[in-house]
Amino acid sequence: MNVLFVTSEVYPLIKTGGLADVSASLPRALLQQNQDVRILVPAYQSLLAKLDKVREIAQTQHYGYTVRILQTTLPSTRVKVLLVDCPALFDRPGNPYLDSTGVEWHDNALRFALLCQVAVDVALNRLAFDWAVDVVHCNDWQSALVPALLSRFEQRPATVFTIHNLAYQGLYPKQTFINLGLPAELWTMHGVEYHDYFSFIKGGLNYADRLNTVSPQYAAEIQTEQFGFGLQDLLLHRSSELSGILNGIDTEVWNPGRDTYLHQKYNTRSLDKKVLNKLALQKQFALTEDSEVPLIGLISRLVEQKGLDLILDSMPELLKMPLQLIFLGSGEALYQAELKKLALAHPDSVAVHIGYDEALSHQMEAACDLYLMPSLFEPCGLNQLYSLRYGTIPLVTAVGGLADSVVSYTDESRANHTATGFVLNSASAASLVEAVALALEVYAQKETWRQLQLNAMQQDFSWQASSQEYLRLYQQAVLDTE
Ligand code: ADP
């Protein structure tokens, strides 16, 4: 199949979160199954700076701009990448979505509408290179107008829309819709209108032939008021075309046995060496150097979704326990400030690094004993999967992909060697404290803990199975359009 994979970020070229990881590892897994997948992504300034081999293959015009289509491959892979090069919109420093002060770029609607228009050009084979697309796979609101725009053509490829996070919808005033010159027929409740606002994501949700999200549990949750962000009725309506496919992970990038970022590599047979990573990290962050003390980590965007309030509320209790904490993240100023304050007040037991740091994220996965992920909602979550593979036991809430990937420690799951982590009874600070207390009890039982680590490390979250599910989804979408 010829698959055009449209995304706003792709690892290692540009990344703010899990979408980038999936946008790299899923196409790669599909390529291994002999599918011709090409990724379409904006040519951001920092992305171009990472590439030395790009070649122009076509040009197009939209919104008064000349747009060049550049082709390259994803570093160290054979996956083709098409870059949407429109310097006026993408040649700027910093984040794909935010300016240097953390505010959304004022012209985001235009930037991503242009990405969608170019995707339509490629999808309809209108450009100078000849490639007949079978399926366009769109991801999150930034590419959600593609199914809406394509719906107007008799002869068009099938469309699949994946929800990586329903909280981000691309909501703009009606005037933006008008300014973008979008077809007037899309302006209905069953189109892209949302309570008189213009909703990018509704373009995907209403018009894609197939919808999916990144875990079965989240697929069910988003059809309810609690998790539906106002779109639950629409999703319920499309229930029969909506599925959940758990994300896989790149098992080469995230492999404790070969991870070059680590102070000390290890695997299930040499698990004893994992602790050397802890000692190195304690030293690096001037924490008390102690191989025995349990080290708990968190690597995250610092936003409400990730349960930061639960963590902060439980700190007074957690700090009474014999443990150390290390946080890596960036995001809301309030969370950054609170975490920094904690580290200042408890330099021996709390370390904080504000920022984005790829190497440190790997080192922390290897160094920590426990990984904290008490999200309020979590479409899939990748860090708990990385943690499992690194024998770093996740402590999670029972939502979305966390519920689908972590088996809670109970008497039964301990006895039959299926336990892989600790699941909170509810999303509350009290439950978090309770779960940490239980985890520390188990941690003190060396043999039981080791078995828990082995259970975790032996889980298979590679793309093997999930990429085949995507292939079936593509096939269904093609059948829908015939
Ligand atoms: P989300 O996409 O909601 O941010 P995920 O768990 O799906 O959450 O994916 C987050 C990805 O981003 C993971 O690969 C994680 O390691 C990475 N990440 C998040 N924050 C940082 C950071 N400050 N430094 C390095 N990596 C980070």
Short mmCIF file of C-alpha atoms and ligand atoms in Angstrom, two decimals:
data_model
loop_
_atom_site.label_atom_id
_atom_site.label_comp_id
_atom_site.label_asym_id
_atom_site.label_seq_id
_atom_site.Cartn_x
_atom_site.Cartn_y
_atom_site.Cartn_z
CA MET A 1 0.00 0.00 0.00
CA ASN A 2 1.05 3.57 -0.60
CA VAL A 3 0.48 5.43 2.64
CA LEU A 4 0.87 9.16 3.16
CA PHE A 5 1.49 9.71 6.88
CA VAL A 6 0.78 13.33 7.82
CA THR A 7 2.13 14.60 11.13
CA SER A 8 3.33 17.75 12.84
CA GLU A 9 6.35 16.11 14.50
CA VAL A 10 8.64 13.13 13.92
CA TYR A 11 11.56 11.81 15.96
CA PRO A 12 14.48 12.47 15.77
CA LEU A 13 13.92 15.50 13.55
CA ILE A 14 11.43 17.35 15.72
CA LYS A 15 9.79 16.21 18.95
CA THR A 16 7.65 17.64 21.72
CA GLY A 17 5.92 14.45 22.82
CA GLY A 18 4.76 10.93 22.06
CA LEU A 19 3.38 11.80 18.62
CA ALA A 20 6.94 12.24 17.36
CA ASP A 21 7.96 8.79 18.57
CA VAL A 22 4.94 7.13 16.95
CA SER A 23 5.40 9.10 13.71
CA ALA A 24 8.86 7.57 13.37
CA SER A 25 8.39 4.06 14.69
CA LEU A 26 5.06 3.15 13.07
CA PRO A 27 6.10 4.09 9.50
CA ARG A 28 9.32 2.19 10.08
CA ALA A 29 7.45 -0.92 11.18
CA LEU A 30 5.16 -0.62 8.15
CA LEU A 31 8.14 -0.28 5.84
CA GLN A 32 9.47 -3.53 7.25
CA GLN A 33 6.21 -5.07 6.08
CA ASN A 34 6.94 -3.76 2.57
CA GLN A 35 4.45 -0.90 2.65
CA ASP A 36 5.46 2.33 0.91
CA VAL A 37 4.96 4.88 3.68
CA ARG A 38 6.00 8.50 3.24
CA ILE A 39 5.85 10.97 6.09
CA LEU A 40 4.70 14.53 5.39
CA VAL A 41 5.87 17.08 7.97
CA PRO A 42 6.56 20.83 7.99
CA ALA A 43 10.16 21.90 7.33
CA TYR A 44 10.69 23.65 10.66
CA GLN A 45 13.94 25.56 11.09
CA SER A 46 15.45 23.17 13.63
CA LEU A 47 14.43 20.19 11.54
CA LEU A 48 16.20 21.46 8.43
CA ALA A 49 19.28 22.16 10.50
CA LYS A 50 19.51 18.43 11.32
CA LEU A 51 19.49 17.31 7.69
CA ASP A 52 22.20 17.55 5.12
CA LYS A 53 20.64 15.62 2.26
CA VAL A 54 17.39 17.11 1.00
CA ARG A 55 16.24 17.45 -2.57
CA GLU A 56 13.38 19.42 -4.04
CA ILE A 57 10.86 17.21 -5.82
CA ALA A 58 7.93 19.57 -6.42
CA GLN A 59 6.41 22.96 -5.80
CA THR A 60 2.89 24.13 -5.09
CA GLN A 61 1.11 27.34 -4.12
CA HIS A 62 -1.21 28.03 -1.22
CA TYR A 63 -2.38 31.14 0.60
CA GLY A 64 -0.11 33.29 -1.52
CA TYR A 65 3.02 31.30 -0.66
CA THR A 66 5.18 29.20 -2.90
CA VAL A 67 5.75 25.91 -1.12
CA ARG A 68 8.60 23.59 -1.99
CA ILE A 69 8.30 19.86 -1.33
CA LEU A 70 11.65 18.49 -0.25
CA GLN A 71 12.45 14.82 0.06
CA THR A 72 14.80 13.12 2.48
CA THR A 73 14.90 10.01 4.63
CA LEU A 74 14.46 9.65 8.35
CA PRO A 75 18.01 9.47 9.82
CA SER A 76 19.37 5.91 9.97
CA THR A 77 16.32 4.48 8.17
CA ARG A 78 14.97 4.06 4.66
CA VAL A 79 11.69 5.80 5.53
CA LYS A 80 10.96 8.59 3.06
CA VAL A 81 10.10 12.00 4.45
CA LEU A 82 8.45 14.79 2.46
CA LEU A 83 9.04 18.24 3.91
CA VAL A 84 6.63 21.12 3.46
CA ASP A 85 9.03 24.00 2.99
CA CYS A 86 7.32 27.36 3.42
CA PRO A 87 9.88 29.61 5.14
CA ALA A 88 7.39 32.37 5.98
CA LEU A 89 5.48 29.90 8.17
CA PHE A 90 8.01 27.35 9.37
CA ASP A 91 11.48 28.88 9.26
CA ARG A 92 11.46 30.20 12.82
CA PRO A 93 13.29 29.21 15.97
CA GLY A 94 11.83 27.08 18.70
CA ASN A 95 8.87 24.80 19.17
CA PRO A 96 6.49 23.68 16.37
CA TYR A 97 3.51 25.14 18.22
CA LEU A 98 4.80 27.80 20.61
CA ASP A 99 7.00 30.86 20.38
CA SER A 100 9.96 31.37 22.70
CA THR A 101 7.70 32.82 25.40
CA GLY A 102 5.50 29.73 25.44
CA VAL A 103 2.57 31.33 23.63
CA GLU A 104 0.95 29.67 20.59
CA TRP A 105 2.22 31.04 17.28
CA HIS A 106 -0.39 33.60 16.20
CA ASP A 107 -0.72 31.99 12.78
CA ASN A 108 -0.96 28.31 13.79
CA ALA A 109 -4.30 27.89 12.00
CA LEU A 110 -2.73 29.10 8.75
CA ARG A 111 0.45 27.05 9.27
CA PHE A 112 -1.39 23.78 9.73
CA ALA A 113 -4.10 24.54 7.17
CA LEU A 114 -1.26 24.91 4.70
CA LEU A 115 0.17 21.55 5.80
CA CYS A 116 -3.29 20.04 5.12
CA GLN A 117 -3.61 21.69 1.69
CA VAL A 118 -0.23 20.31 0.66
CA ALA A 119 -1.24 16.87 1.95
CA VAL A 120 -4.30 17.05 -0.29
CA ASP A 121 -2.08 17.90 -3.28
CA VAL A 122 0.06 14.84 -2.61
CA ALA A 123 -2.96 12.64 -1.87
CA LEU A 124 -4.58 13.54 -5.18
CA ASN A 125 -1.31 13.05 -7.05
CA ARG A 126 -1.39 16.63 -8.30
CA LEU A 127 2.33 17.30 -7.99
CA ALA A 128 5.27 16.69 -10.28
CA PHE A 129 6.18 13.32 -8.78
CA ASP A 130 3.97 10.38 -9.62
CA TRP A 131 2.80 8.50 -6.54
CA ALA A 132 -0.73 7.15 -6.25
CA VAL A 133 -1.71 7.25 -2.60
CA ASP A 134 -4.00 4.50 -1.28
CA VAL A 135 -4.42 5.78 2.26
CA VAL A 136 -3.80 9.11 3.95
CA HIS A 137 -3.11 8.61 7.65
CA CYS A 138 -3.67 11.84 9.59
CA ASN A 139 -2.65 12.45 13.18
CA ASP A 140 -4.16 14.92 15.64
CA TRP A 141 -5.71 18.29 14.87
CA GLN A 142 -2.81 19.69 12.85
CA SER A 143 -3.59 17.32 9.96
CA ALA A 144 -7.32 16.85 10.62
CA LEU A 145 -8.54 19.06 7.77
CA VAL A 146 -7.20 16.58 5.22
CA PRO A 147 -10.14 14.11 5.45
CA ALA A 148 -12.59 17.03 5.31
CA LEU A 149 -10.96 18.54 2.21
CA LEU A 150 -10.62 15.17 0.49
CA SER A 151 -14.24 14.24 1.15
CA ARG A 152 -15.27 16.54 -1.69
CA PHE A 153 -13.54 14.44 -4.34
CA GLU A 154 -15.07 11.39 -6.01
CA GLN A 155 -11.71 9.85 -6.75
CA ARG A 156 -9.67 10.05 -3.58
CA PRO A 157 -7.57 7.85 -1.33
CA ALA A 158 -9.03 6.37 1.85
CA THR A 159 -8.51 8.36 5.04
CA VAL A 160 -7.62 7.28 8.58
CA PHE A 161 -7.52 9.70 11.48
CA THR A 162 -5.68 8.88 14.70
CA ILE A 163 -6.44 10.70 17.94
CA HIS A 164 -3.24 10.94 19.95
CA ASN A 165 -4.76 13.37 22.43
CA LEU A 166 -8.33 14.65 22.31
CA ALA A 167 -7.52 17.57 24.63
CA TYR A 168 -5.89 19.43 21.75
CA GLN A 169 -8.51 20.30 19.14
CA GLY A 170 -7.32 23.30 17.14
CA LEU A 171 -10.26 25.54 18.00
CA TYR A 172 -10.43 28.97 16.30
CA PRO A 173 -13.00 31.71 15.71
CA LYS A 174 -15.33 31.39 12.72
CA GLN A 175 -13.48 34.23 11.03
CA THR A 176 -10.39 32.01 10.79
CA PHE A 177 -12.43 29.48 8.80
CA ILE A 178 -13.49 32.27 6.45
CA ASN A 179 -9.99 33.72 6.18
CA LEU A 180 -8.62 30.32 5.22
CA GLY A 181 -11.05 30.16 2.30
CA LEU A 182 -12.25 26.71 3.26
CA PRO A 183 -15.25 25.24 1.39
CA ALA A 184 -18.44 26.72 2.86
CA GLU A 185 -20.15 23.32 2.89
CA LEU A 186 -17.79 22.20 5.67
CA TRP A 187 -19.37 24.77 8.00
CA THR A 188 -22.02 22.59 9.63
CA MET A 189 -22.42 20.80 12.93
CA HIS A 190 -21.59 17.62 11.02
CA GLY A 191 -18.56 19.31 9.56
CA VAL A 192 -15.98 21.48 11.28
CA GLU A 193 -18.28 23.78 13.24
CA TYR A 194 -18.18 23.42 17.02
CA HIS A 195 -20.58 25.72 18.88
CA ASP A 196 -19.93 28.47 16.35
CA TYR A 197 -16.17 27.91 16.51
CA PHE A 198 -13.99 26.37 13.85
CA SER A 199 -12.64 23.00 14.99
CA PHE A 200 -9.76 21.42 13.09
CA ILE A 201 -10.14 18.09 14.84
CA LYS A 202 -13.75 17.72 13.74
CA GLY A 203 -12.48 17.58 10.17
CA GLY A 204 -10.84 14.29 11.07
CA LEU A 205 -13.54 12.98 13.38
CA ASN A 206 -16.40 13.63 10.97
CA TYR A 207 -14.86 12.90 7.59
CA ALA A 208 -12.17 10.21 7.97
CA ASP A 209 -13.24 6.79 6.75
CA ARG A 210 -11.81 5.20 9.89
CA LEU A 211 -10.94 6.64 13.27
CA ASN A 212 -8.71 5.21 15.90
CA THR A 213 -6.90 6.17 19.02
CA VAL A 214 -3.80 4.88 20.69
CA SER A 215 -5.19 2.40 23.20
CA PRO A 216 -8.39 0.33 23.46
CA GLN A 217 -9.22 1.77 26.87
CA TYR A 218 -8.90 5.39 25.66
CA ALA A 219 -11.12 4.52 22.65
CA ALA A 220 -13.85 3.58 25.12
CA GLU A 221 -13.18 6.50 27.48
CA ILE A 222 -13.46 9.23 24.85
CA GLN A 223 -17.04 8.18 24.19
CA THR A 224 -17.95 9.32 27.72
CA GLU A 225 -18.53 12.77 29.13
CA GLN A 226 -15.64 12.46 31.57
CA PHE A 227 -12.99 11.99 28.87
CA GLY A 228 -14.73 13.18 25.70
CA PHE A 229 -13.81 16.91 25.87
CA GLY A 230 -17.24 17.78 24.45
CA LEU A 231 -16.82 15.44 21.48
CA GLN A 232 -18.19 12.30 23.12
CA ASP A 233 -21.51 12.32 21.25
CA LEU A 234 -19.80 12.58 17.89
CA LEU A 235 -17.43 9.77 18.85
CA LEU A 236 -20.27 7.64 20.14
CA HIS A 237 -22.04 8.21 16.85
CA ARG A 238 -18.98 6.89 14.99
CA SER A 239 -18.39 4.09 17.45
CA SER A 240 -18.49 1.35 14.83
CA GLU A 241 -15.66 3.01 12.86
CA LEU A 242 -13.59 3.84 15.93
CA SER A 243 -10.99 1.47 17.35
CA GLY A 244 -8.06 1.50 19.76
CA ILE A 245 -4.59 0.28 18.84
CA LEU A 246 -1.93 0.40 21.52
CA ASN A 247 1.21 2.23 20.46
CA GLY A 248 4.37 0.22 20.13
CA ILE A 249 7.83 1.45 21.01
CA ASP A 250 11.04 1.57 19.05
CA THR A 251 12.86 -1.33 20.65
CA GLU A 252 16.17 -0.26 19.14
CA VAL A 253 16.08 3.30 20.48
CA TRP A 254 14.78 2.03 23.84
CA ASN A 255 16.92 -0.98 24.64
CA PRO A 256 18.82 -1.02 27.96
CA GLY A 257 21.21 -3.61 26.53
CA ARG A 258 22.39 -1.30 23.71
CA ASP A 259 21.47 2.20 24.84
CA THR A 260 24.56 4.33 24.23
CA TYR A 261 23.27 7.12 26.48
CA LEU A 262 23.62 4.87 29.53
CA HIS A 263 26.40 4.94 32.04
CA GLN A 264 26.05 1.14 32.24
CA LYS A 265 24.13 -1.06 29.80
CA TYR A 266 22.21 -4.06 31.17
CA ASN A 267 19.64 -6.68 30.28
CA THR A 268 17.58 -9.33 32.08
CA ARG A 269 20.69 -11.45 32.63
CA SER A 270 22.80 -8.60 33.96
CA LEU A 271 20.09 -6.78 35.89
CA ASP A 272 22.44 -6.39 38.86
CA LYS A 273 24.32 -3.74 36.88
CA LYS A 274 21.27 -1.48 36.60
CA VAL A 275 22.13 0.06 39.96
CA LEU A 276 25.33 1.57 38.54
CA ASN A 277 23.11 3.90 36.55
CA LYS A 278 21.42 4.98 39.77
CA LEU A 279 24.74 5.73 41.46
CA ALA A 280 25.89 7.74 38.44
CA LEU A 281 22.71 9.80 38.38
CA GLN A 282 22.80 10.41 42.13
CA LYS A 283 26.32 11.69 41.72
CA GLN A 284 25.43 13.87 38.73
CA PHE A 285 22.56 15.51 40.64
CA ALA A 286 24.33 15.63 44.03
CA LEU A 287 21.75 13.38 45.65
CA THR A 288 22.88 11.17 48.51
CA GLU A 289 24.81 8.35 46.84
CA ASP A 290 23.12 5.23 48.08
CA SER A 291 22.46 2.11 46.01
CA GLU A 292 19.71 0.92 48.35
CA VAL A 293 17.43 3.95 48.53
CA PRO A 294 14.55 3.68 46.03
CA LEU A 295 14.79 6.30 43.30
CA ILE A 296 11.54 7.45 41.69
CA GLY A 297 11.54 9.26 38.35
CA LEU A 298 9.24 11.34 36.20
CA ILE A 299 9.88 12.54 32.63
CA SER A 300 7.06 14.60 31.29
CA ARG A 301 5.48 17.63 29.81
CA LEU A 302 4.57 19.54 32.95
CA VAL A 303 0.84 19.92 32.41
CA GLU A 304 -2.23 19.13 34.49
CA GLN A 305 -2.94 15.98 32.45
CA LYS A 306 0.16 14.28 33.80
CA GLY A 307 -1.06 14.36 37.40
CA LEU A 308 1.34 17.04 38.61
CA ASP A 309 -1.21 18.24 41.16
CA LEU A 310 -1.47 14.79 42.70
CA ILE A 311 2.28 14.61 42.89
CA LEU A 312 2.66 18.03 44.49
CA ASP A 313 -0.18 17.35 46.95
CA SER A 314 1.39 14.08 48.02
CA MET A 315 4.89 15.49 48.47
CA PRO A 316 4.64 16.20 52.21
CA GLU A 317 3.83 12.51 52.79
CA LEU A 318 6.25 11.15 50.22
CA LEU A 319 9.12 13.14 51.67
CA LYS A 320 8.65 11.37 54.99
CA MET A 321 9.46 8.09 53.27
CA PRO A 322 12.97 6.73 52.62
CA LEU A 323 13.13 7.57 48.92
CA GLN A 324 14.58 9.92 46.34
CA LEU A 325 12.80 11.68 43.50
CA ILE A 326 14.04 13.00 40.19
CA PHE A 327 11.97 15.09 37.77
CA LEU A 328 12.71 15.97 34.16
CA GLY A 329 10.28 18.16 32.28
CA SER A 330 9.14 21.47 31.04
CA GLY A 331 5.76 23.09 30.73
CA GLU A 332 3.56 25.24 32.90
CA ALA A 333 5.49 27.86 34.87
CA LEU A 334 3.71 27.05 38.14
CA TYR A 335 4.74 23.37 38.07
CA GLN A 336 8.28 24.26 37.08
CA ALA A 337 8.53 26.66 39.99
CA GLU A 338 7.02 24.22 42.53
CA LEU A 339 9.37 21.43 41.51
CA LYS A 340 12.39 23.71 41.66
CA LYS A 341 11.34 24.80 45.13
CA LEU A 342 11.19 21.18 46.27
CA ALA A 343 14.66 20.45 44.98
CA LEU A 344 16.05 23.52 46.72
CA ALA A 345 14.43 22.55 50.00
CA HIS A 346 15.49 18.88 49.78
CA PRO A 347 18.78 18.80 47.85
CA ASP A 348 19.76 15.35 49.15
CA SER A 349 16.60 13.60 48.05
CA VAL A 350 14.93 15.63 45.28
CA ALA A 351 16.49 16.57 41.95
CA VAL A 352 14.88 18.57 39.17
CA HIS A 353 15.95 19.34 35.64
CA ILE A 354 13.70 21.79 33.83
CA GLY A 355 14.03 21.46 30.08
CA TYR A 356 13.97 18.88 27.36
CA ASP A 357 16.83 16.39 27.46
CA GLU A 358 16.85 13.24 25.35
CA ALA A 359 20.00 11.74 26.90
CA LEU A 360 18.87 12.38 30.45
CA SER A 361 15.49 10.79 29.74
CA HIS A 362 17.24 7.54 28.81
CA GLN A 363 19.60 7.76 31.77
CA MET A 364 16.69 8.26 34.14
CA GLU A 365 14.78 5.29 32.74
CA ALA A 366 17.84 3.17 33.45
CA ALA A 367 18.66 4.68 36.84
CA CYS A 368 15.29 4.77 38.56
CA ASP A 369 13.63 1.96 40.46
CA LEU A 370 10.12 3.33 40.06
CA TYR A 371 8.51 5.53 37.41
CA LEU A 372 5.73 7.92 38.35
CA MET A 373 2.87 8.42 35.88
CA PRO A 374 -0.36 9.30 37.71
CA SER A 375 -2.04 10.87 34.66
CA LEU A 376 -5.62 12.14 34.86
CA PHE A 377 -6.10 10.79 31.37
CA GLU A 378 -3.55 9.13 29.13
CA PRO A 379 -4.31 8.21 25.50
CA CYS A 380 -1.47 5.68 25.45
CA GLY A 381 1.58 6.96 27.25
CA LEU A 382 5.03 5.88 26.19
CA ASN A 383 7.14 6.37 29.26
CA GLN A 384 5.47 3.56 31.17
CA LEU A 385 6.34 1.30 28.21
CA TYR A 386 9.95 2.48 28.19
CA SER A 387 10.03 1.98 31.96
CA LEU A 388 8.79 -1.60 31.71
CA ARG A 389 11.53 -2.37 29.21
CA TYR A 390 14.15 -0.86 31.51
CA GLY A 391 12.93 -2.81 34.57
CA THR A 392 11.80 0.45 36.14
CA ILE A 393 8.49 -0.30 37.75
CA PRO A 394 5.68 2.06 36.74
CA LEU A 395 3.27 3.56 39.21
CA VAL A 396 0.19 4.61 37.26
CA THR A 397 -3.47 5.57 37.34
CA ALA A 398 -5.93 3.14 35.74
CA VAL A 399 -6.68 5.26 32.68
CA GLY A 400 -6.23 4.87 28.91
CA GLY A 401 -3.07 3.17 27.76
CA LEU A 402 -1.75 2.96 31.31
CA ALA A 403 -4.60 0.59 32.21
CA ASP A 404 -3.95 -1.35 29.01
CA SER A 405 -0.23 -1.81 29.57
CA VAL A 406 0.46 -2.17 33.30
CA VAL A 407 -0.67 -5.18 35.32
CA SER A 408 -1.31 -4.17 38.89
CA TYR A 409 0.60 -5.82 41.71
CA THR A 410 -1.77 -7.99 43.76
CA ASP A 411 -1.35 -11.26 45.64
CA GLU A 412 -2.58 -13.09 42.60
CA SER A 413 -0.52 -11.27 39.97
CA ARG A 414 2.56 -11.61 42.16
CA ALA A 415 2.00 -15.35 42.50
CA ASN A 416 1.49 -16.00 38.80
CA HIS A 417 4.28 -13.63 37.69
CA THR A 418 2.07 -11.29 35.70
CA ALA A 419 2.45 -8.18 37.88
CA THR A 420 4.37 -5.39 36.17
CA GLY A 421 3.57 -2.28 38.21
CA PHE A 422 1.47 -0.46 40.76
CA VAL A 423 -1.92 0.92 39.83
CA LEU A 424 -3.53 3.66 41.93
CA ASN A 425 -7.02 2.99 43.28
CA SER A 426 -8.09 6.46 42.21
CA ALA A 427 -6.58 9.64 40.83
CA SER A 428 -5.93 11.18 44.25
CA ALA A 429 -2.94 12.16 46.33
CA ALA A 430 -4.02 9.68 49.04
CA SER A 431 -4.01 6.81 46.52
CA LEU A 432 -0.64 7.90 45.23
CA VAL A 433 0.85 7.86 48.73
CA GLU A 434 -0.72 4.45 49.34
CA ALA A 435 0.69 3.04 46.11
CA VAL A 436 4.19 4.38 46.82
CA ALA A 437 4.04 2.87 50.32
CA LEU A 438 3.11 -0.52 48.87
CA ALA A 439 5.83 -0.22 46.23
CA LEU A 440 8.46 0.48 48.88
CA GLU A 441 7.30 -2.55 50.86
CA VAL A 442 7.74 -4.75 47.81
CA TYR A 443 11.03 -3.05 46.93
CA ALA A 444 12.39 -4.17 50.28
CA GLN A 445 11.71 -7.80 49.33
CA LYS A 446 14.63 -8.31 47.01
CA GLU A 447 13.48 -11.51 45.29
CA THR A 448 9.92 -10.32 44.74
CA TRP A 449 11.17 -7.03 43.33
CA ARG A 450 13.52 -8.76 40.96
CA GLN A 451 10.72 -10.95 39.69
CA LEU A 452 8.58 -7.86 39.15
CA GLN A 453 11.39 -6.31 37.11
CA LEU A 454 11.78 -9.46 35.04
CA ASN A 455 8.04 -9.62 34.40
CA ALA A 456 8.17 -6.00 33.23
CA MET A 457 11.24 -6.42 31.03
CA GLN A 458 9.80 -9.48 29.32
CA GLN A 459 6.71 -7.65 28.06
CA ASP A 460 6.60 -7.20 24.29
CA PHE A 461 5.53 -3.70 23.29
CA SER A 462 7.27 -3.70 19.92
CA TRP A 463 5.33 -2.52 16.85
CA GLN A 464 5.13 -6.08 15.53
CA ALA A 465 1.49 -6.67 16.45
CA SER A 466 0.23 -3.07 16.44
CA SER A 467 1.59 -2.22 12.98
CA GLN A 468 -0.34 -5.18 11.59
CA GLU A 469 -3.46 -3.81 13.20
CA TYR A 470 -2.83 -0.50 11.43
CA LEU A 471 -2.47 -2.35 8.16
CA ARG A 472 -5.86 -3.97 8.72
CA LEU A 473 -7.30 -0.55 9.54
CA TYR A 474 -5.92 0.84 6.27
CA GLN A 475 -7.45 -2.10 4.40
CA GLN A 476 -10.83 -1.50 6.02
CA ALA A 477 -10.65 2.20 5.12
CA VAL A 478 -9.91 1.31 1.49
CA LEU A 479 -12.87 -1.07 1.43
CA ASP A 480 -15.08 1.69 2.86
CA THR A 481 -14.30 3.91 -0.10
CA GLU A 482 -14.89 1.31 -2.82
P1 ADP B 1 2.80 12.99 25.66
O1 ADP B 1 2.81 12.66 24.20
O2 ADP B 1 1.44 13.26 26.20
O3 ADP B 1 3.76 14.07 26.02
P2 ADP B 1 3.91 10.31 26.01
O4 ADP B 1 4.22 9.51 27.22
O5 ADP B 1 3.06 9.65 24.97
O6 ADP B 1 3.30 11.70 26.46
O7 ADP B 1 5.27 10.68 25.29
C1 ADP B 1 6.18 11.59 25.82
C2 ADP B 1 7.51 11.45 25.11
O8 ADP B 1 8.24 12.65 25.27
C3 ADP B 1 8.35 10.36 25.69
O9 ADP B 1 9.20 9.85 24.69
C4 ADP B 1 9.17 11.12 26.74
O10 ADP B 1 10.37 10.47 27.07
C5 ADP B 1 9.41 12.42 26.05
N1 ADP B 1 9.62 13.56 26.93
C6 ADP B 1 8.68 14.31 27.55
N2 ADP B 1 9.25 15.31 28.24
C7 ADP B 1 10.58 15.19 28.05
C8 ADP B 1 11.72 15.94 28.51
N3 ADP B 1 11.59 17.00 29.29
N4 ADP B 1 12.95 15.54 28.11
C9 ADP B 1 13.07 14.45 27.31
N5 ADP B 1 12.05 13.71 26.85
C10 ADP B 1 10.82 14.09 27.21
#
